[in-house]
PDB file of C-alpha atoms in Angstrom:
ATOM      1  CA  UNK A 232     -41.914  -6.314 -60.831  1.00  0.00           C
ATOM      2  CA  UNK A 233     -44.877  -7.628 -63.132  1.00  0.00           C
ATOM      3  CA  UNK A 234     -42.499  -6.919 -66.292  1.00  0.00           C
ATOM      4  CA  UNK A 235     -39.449  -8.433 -64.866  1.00  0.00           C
ATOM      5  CA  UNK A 236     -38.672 -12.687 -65.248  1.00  0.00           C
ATOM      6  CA  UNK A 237     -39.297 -13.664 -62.015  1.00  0.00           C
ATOM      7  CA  UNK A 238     -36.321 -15.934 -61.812  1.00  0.00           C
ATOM      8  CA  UNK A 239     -33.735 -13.285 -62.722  1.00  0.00           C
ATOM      9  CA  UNK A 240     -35.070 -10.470 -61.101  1.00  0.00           C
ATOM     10  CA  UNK A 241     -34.542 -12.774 -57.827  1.00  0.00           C
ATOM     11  CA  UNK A 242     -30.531 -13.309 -58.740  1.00  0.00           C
ATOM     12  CA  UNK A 243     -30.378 -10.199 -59.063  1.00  0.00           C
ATOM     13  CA  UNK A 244     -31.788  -8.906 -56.080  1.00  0.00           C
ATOM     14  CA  UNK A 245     -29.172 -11.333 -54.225  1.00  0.00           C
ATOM     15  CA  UNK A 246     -26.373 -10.525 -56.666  1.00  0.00           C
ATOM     16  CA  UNK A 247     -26.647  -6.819 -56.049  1.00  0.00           C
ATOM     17  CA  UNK A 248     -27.442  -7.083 -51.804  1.00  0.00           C
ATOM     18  CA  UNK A 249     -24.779  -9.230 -51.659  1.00  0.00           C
ATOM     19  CA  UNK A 250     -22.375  -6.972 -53.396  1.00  0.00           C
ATOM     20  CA  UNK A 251     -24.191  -3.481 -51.651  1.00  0.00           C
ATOM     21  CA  UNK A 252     -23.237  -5.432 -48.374  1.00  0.00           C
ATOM     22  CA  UNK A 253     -19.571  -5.119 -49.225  1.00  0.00           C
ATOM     23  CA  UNK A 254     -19.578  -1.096 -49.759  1.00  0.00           C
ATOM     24  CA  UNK A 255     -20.207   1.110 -46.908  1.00  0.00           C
ATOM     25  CA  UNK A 256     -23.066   2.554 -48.283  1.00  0.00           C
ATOM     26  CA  UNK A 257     -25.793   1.644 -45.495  1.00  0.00           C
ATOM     27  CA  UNK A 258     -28.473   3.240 -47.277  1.00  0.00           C
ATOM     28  CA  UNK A 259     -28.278   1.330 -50.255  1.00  0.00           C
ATOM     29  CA  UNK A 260     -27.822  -2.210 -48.072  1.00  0.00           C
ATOM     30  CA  UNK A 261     -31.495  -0.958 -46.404  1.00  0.00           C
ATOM     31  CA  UNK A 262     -32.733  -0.376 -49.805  1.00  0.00           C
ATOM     32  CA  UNK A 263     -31.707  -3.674 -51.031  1.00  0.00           C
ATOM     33  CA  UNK A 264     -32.825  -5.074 -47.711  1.00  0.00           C
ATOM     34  CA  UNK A 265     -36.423  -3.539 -47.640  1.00  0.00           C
ATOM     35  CA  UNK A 266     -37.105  -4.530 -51.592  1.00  0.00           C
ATOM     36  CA  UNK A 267     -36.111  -8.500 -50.548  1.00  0.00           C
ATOM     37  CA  UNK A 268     -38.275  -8.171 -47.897  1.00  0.00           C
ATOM     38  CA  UNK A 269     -41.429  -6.438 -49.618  1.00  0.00           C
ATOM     39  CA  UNK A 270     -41.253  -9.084 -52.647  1.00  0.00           C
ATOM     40  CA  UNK A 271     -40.811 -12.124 -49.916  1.00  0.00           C
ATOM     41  CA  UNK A 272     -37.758 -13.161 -51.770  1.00  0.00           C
ATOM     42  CA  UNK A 273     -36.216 -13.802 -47.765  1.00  0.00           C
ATOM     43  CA  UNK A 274     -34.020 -16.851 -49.430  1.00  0.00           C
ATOM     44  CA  UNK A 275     -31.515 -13.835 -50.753  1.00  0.00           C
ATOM     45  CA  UNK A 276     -30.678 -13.371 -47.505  1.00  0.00           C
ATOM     46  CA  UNK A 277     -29.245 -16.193 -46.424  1.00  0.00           C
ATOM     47  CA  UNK A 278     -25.840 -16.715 -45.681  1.00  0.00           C
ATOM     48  CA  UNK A 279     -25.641 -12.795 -45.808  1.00  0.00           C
ATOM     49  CA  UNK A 280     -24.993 -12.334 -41.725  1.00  0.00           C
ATOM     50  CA  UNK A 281     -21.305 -12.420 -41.364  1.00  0.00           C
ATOM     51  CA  UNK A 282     -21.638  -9.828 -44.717  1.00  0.00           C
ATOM     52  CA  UNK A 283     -23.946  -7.633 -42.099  1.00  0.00           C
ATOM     53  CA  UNK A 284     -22.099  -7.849 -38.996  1.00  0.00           C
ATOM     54  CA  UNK A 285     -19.196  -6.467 -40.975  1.00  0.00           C
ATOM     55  CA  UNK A 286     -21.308  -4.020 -42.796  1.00  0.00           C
ATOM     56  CA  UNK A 287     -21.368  -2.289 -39.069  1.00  0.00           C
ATOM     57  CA  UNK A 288     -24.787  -1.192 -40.158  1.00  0.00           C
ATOM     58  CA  UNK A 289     -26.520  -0.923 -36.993  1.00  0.00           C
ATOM     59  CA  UNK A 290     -30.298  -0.620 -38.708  1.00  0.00           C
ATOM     60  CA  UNK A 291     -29.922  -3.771 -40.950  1.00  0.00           C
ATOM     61  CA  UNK A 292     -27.825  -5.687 -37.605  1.00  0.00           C
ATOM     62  CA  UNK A 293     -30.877  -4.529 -35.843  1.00  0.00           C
ATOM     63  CA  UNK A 294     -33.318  -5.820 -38.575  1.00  0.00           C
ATOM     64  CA  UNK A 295     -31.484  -9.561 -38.893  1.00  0.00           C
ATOM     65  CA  UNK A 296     -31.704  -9.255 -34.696  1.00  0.00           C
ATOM     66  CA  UNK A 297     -35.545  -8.987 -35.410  1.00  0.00           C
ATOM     67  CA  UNK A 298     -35.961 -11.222 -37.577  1.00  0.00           C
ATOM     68  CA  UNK A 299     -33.500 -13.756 -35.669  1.00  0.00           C
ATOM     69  CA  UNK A 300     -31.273 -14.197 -38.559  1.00  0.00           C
ATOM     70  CA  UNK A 301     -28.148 -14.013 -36.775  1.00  0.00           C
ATOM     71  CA  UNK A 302     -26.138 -17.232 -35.502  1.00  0.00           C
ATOM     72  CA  UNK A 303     -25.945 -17.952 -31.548  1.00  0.00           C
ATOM     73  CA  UNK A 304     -22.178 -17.309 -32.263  1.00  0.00           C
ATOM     74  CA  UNK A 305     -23.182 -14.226 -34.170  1.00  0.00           C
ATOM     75  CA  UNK A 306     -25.305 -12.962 -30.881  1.00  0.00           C
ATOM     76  CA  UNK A 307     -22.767 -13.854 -28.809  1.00  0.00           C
ATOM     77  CA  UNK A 308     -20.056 -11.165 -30.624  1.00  0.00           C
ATOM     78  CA  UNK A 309     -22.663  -8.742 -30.363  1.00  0.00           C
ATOM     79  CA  UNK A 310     -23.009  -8.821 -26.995  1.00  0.00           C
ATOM     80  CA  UNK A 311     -19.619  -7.761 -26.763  1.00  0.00           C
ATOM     81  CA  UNK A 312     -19.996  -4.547 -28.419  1.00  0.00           C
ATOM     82  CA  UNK A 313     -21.162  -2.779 -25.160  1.00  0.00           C
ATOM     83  CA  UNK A 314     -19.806   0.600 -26.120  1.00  0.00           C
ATOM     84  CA  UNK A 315     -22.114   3.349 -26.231  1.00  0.00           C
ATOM     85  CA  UNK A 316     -21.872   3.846 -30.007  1.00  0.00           C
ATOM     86  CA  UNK A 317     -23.487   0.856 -30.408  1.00  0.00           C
ATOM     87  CA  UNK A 318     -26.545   1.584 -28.712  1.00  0.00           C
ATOM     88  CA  UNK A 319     -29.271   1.487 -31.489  1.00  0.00           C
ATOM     89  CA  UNK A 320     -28.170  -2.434 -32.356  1.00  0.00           C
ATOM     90  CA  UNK A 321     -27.774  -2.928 -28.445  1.00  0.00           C
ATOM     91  CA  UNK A 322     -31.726  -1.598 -27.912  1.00  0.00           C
ATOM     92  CA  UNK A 323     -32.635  -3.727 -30.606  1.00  0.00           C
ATOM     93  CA  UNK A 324     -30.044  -6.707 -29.052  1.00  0.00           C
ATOM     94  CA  UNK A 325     -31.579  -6.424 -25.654  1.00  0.00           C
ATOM     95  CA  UNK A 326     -35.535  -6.564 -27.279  1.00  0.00           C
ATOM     96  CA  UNK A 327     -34.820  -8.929 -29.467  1.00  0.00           C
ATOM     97  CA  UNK A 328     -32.970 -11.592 -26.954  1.00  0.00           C
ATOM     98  CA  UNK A 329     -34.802 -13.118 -24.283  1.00  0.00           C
ATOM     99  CA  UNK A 330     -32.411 -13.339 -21.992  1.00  0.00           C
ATOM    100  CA  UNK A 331     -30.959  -9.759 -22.326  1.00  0.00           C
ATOM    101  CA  UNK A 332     -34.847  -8.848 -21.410  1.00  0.00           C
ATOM    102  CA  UNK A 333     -35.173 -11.182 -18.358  1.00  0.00           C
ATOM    103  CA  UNK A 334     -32.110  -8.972 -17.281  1.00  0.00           C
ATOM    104  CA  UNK A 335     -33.508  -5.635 -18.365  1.00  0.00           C
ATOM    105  CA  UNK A 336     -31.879  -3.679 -15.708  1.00  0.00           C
ATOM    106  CA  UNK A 337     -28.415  -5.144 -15.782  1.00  0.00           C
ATOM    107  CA  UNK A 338     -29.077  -5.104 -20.124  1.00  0.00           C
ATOM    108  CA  UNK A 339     -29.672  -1.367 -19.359  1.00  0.00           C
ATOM    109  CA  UNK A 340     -26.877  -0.670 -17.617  1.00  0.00           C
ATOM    110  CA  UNK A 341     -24.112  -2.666 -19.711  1.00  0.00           C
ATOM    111  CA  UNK A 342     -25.336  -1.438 -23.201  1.00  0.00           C
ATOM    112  CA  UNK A 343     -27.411   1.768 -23.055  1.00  0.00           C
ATOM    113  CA  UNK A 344     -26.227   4.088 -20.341  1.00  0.00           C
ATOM    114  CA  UNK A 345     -23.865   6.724 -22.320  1.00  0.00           C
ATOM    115  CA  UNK A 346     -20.911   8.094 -20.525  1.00  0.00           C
ATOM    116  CA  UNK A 347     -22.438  11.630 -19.927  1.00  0.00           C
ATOM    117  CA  UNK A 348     -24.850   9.740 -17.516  1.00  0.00           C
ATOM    118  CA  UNK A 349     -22.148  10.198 -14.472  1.00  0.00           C
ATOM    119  CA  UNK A 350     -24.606  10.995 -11.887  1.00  0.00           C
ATOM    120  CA  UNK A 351     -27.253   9.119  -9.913  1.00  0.00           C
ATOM    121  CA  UNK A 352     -30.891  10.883 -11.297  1.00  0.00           C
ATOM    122  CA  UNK A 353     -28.975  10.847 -14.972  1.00  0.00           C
ATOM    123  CA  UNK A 354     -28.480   7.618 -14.937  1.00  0.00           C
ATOM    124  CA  UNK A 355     -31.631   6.929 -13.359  1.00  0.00           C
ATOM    125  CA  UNK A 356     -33.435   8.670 -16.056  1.00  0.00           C
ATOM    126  CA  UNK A 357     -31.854   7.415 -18.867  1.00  0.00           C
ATOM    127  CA  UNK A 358     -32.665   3.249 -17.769  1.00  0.00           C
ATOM    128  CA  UNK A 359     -36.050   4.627 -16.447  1.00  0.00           C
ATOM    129  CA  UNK A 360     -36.586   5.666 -20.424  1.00  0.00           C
ATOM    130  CA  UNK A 361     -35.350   2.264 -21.992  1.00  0.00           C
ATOM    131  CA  UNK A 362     -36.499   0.162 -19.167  1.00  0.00           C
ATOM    132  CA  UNK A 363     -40.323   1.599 -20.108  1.00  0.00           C
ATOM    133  CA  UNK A 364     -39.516   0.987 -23.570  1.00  0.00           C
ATOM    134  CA  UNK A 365     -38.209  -2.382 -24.018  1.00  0.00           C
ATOM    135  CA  UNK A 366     -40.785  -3.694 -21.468  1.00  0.00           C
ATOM    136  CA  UNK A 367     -43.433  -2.647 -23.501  1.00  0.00           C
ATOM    137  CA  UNK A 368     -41.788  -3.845 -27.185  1.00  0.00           C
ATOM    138  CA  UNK A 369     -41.706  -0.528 -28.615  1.00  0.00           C
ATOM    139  CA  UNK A 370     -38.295  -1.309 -31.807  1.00  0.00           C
ATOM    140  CA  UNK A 371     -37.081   1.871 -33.013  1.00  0.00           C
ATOM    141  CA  UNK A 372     -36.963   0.342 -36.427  1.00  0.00           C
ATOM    142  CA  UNK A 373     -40.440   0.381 -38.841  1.00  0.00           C
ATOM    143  CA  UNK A 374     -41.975  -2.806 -39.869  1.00  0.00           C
ATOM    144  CA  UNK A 375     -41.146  -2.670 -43.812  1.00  0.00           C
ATOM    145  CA  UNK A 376     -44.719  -2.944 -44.788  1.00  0.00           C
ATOM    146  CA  UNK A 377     -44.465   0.665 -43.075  1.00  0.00           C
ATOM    147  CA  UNK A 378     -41.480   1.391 -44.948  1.00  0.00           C
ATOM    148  CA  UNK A 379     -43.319   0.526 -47.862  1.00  0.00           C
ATOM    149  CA  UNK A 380     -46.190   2.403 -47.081  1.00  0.00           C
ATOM    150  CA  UNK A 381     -43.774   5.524 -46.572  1.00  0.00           C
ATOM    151  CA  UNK A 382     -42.349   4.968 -49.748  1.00  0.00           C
ATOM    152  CA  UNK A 383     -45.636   4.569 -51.467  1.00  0.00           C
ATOM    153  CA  UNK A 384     -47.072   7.787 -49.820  1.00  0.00           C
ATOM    154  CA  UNK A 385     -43.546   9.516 -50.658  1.00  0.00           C
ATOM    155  CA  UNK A 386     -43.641   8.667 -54.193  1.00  0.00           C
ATOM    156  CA  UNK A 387     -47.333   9.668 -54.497  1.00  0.00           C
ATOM    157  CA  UNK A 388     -46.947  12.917 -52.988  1.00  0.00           C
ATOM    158  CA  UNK A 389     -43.794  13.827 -54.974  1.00  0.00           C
ATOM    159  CA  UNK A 390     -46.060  13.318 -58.484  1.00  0.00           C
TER     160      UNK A 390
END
């Protein structure tokens, strides 16, 4: 970044998310996502939330949850997407929103529990395994200074 002007290299950055937010390639939203992030540049991603939300990109919805970028109106469609292929944004809904945690066992049972959990002990099982999990804060996304490290490591390795 050292050999880039600062100033263009940031309209850029929004230019291109923007634009990556668009396609329906989710990979290169993260990638765009993760490189705002690691240079602090978090003023490209404003007004980008409605572009997310219709990215249907459930790791970058459930990075904005974290990082409480969405809208209450935002949250609010969310929480209507209760079917079960939305259950890595829902985990990340449910951590993320207080009130969805206060709730954790009615959360649990509206967002997580997959159809092929018809019986009693499946069922059981299943909010057993979130209920544990969201109590104790555990997001199924990386903090991007570990994504970074990854990267780093990664890119090392492969020289």
């Amino acid at each position: 970044m050292s050999g880039f002007d600062n100033q263009k290299i940031k309209i850029f950055l929004k230019a291109r998310y923007r634009e990556a937010l668009i396609s329906s390639l989710h990979d290169v939203q993260l990638y765009y996502y993760y490189a705002i992030r690691c240079y602090q540049l978090d003023w490209c991603l404003e007004d980008t939330s409605n572009l997310v939300l219709k990215s249907q990109n459930q790791i970058l919805i459930a990075y904005y949850l974290k990082d409480g970028l969405f809208s209450e109106e935002q949250i609010n469609s969310l929480k209507l997407l209760d079917n079960e292929k939305f259950w890595f944004q829902n985990y990340h809904l449910i951590l993320y929103r207080p009130e969805l945690i206060a709730d954790l066992d009615g959360s649990v049972t509206k967002y997580l529990l997959p159809e092929k959990a018809n019986t009693n002990p499946k069922k059981e099982r299943y909010k057993k395994f979130h209920k544990e999990n969201l109590a104790l804060g555990k997001a199924i996304i990386n903090e991007v200074s570990v994504v970074t490290e990854n990267i780093q490591e990664y890119l090392e390795n492969e020289i």
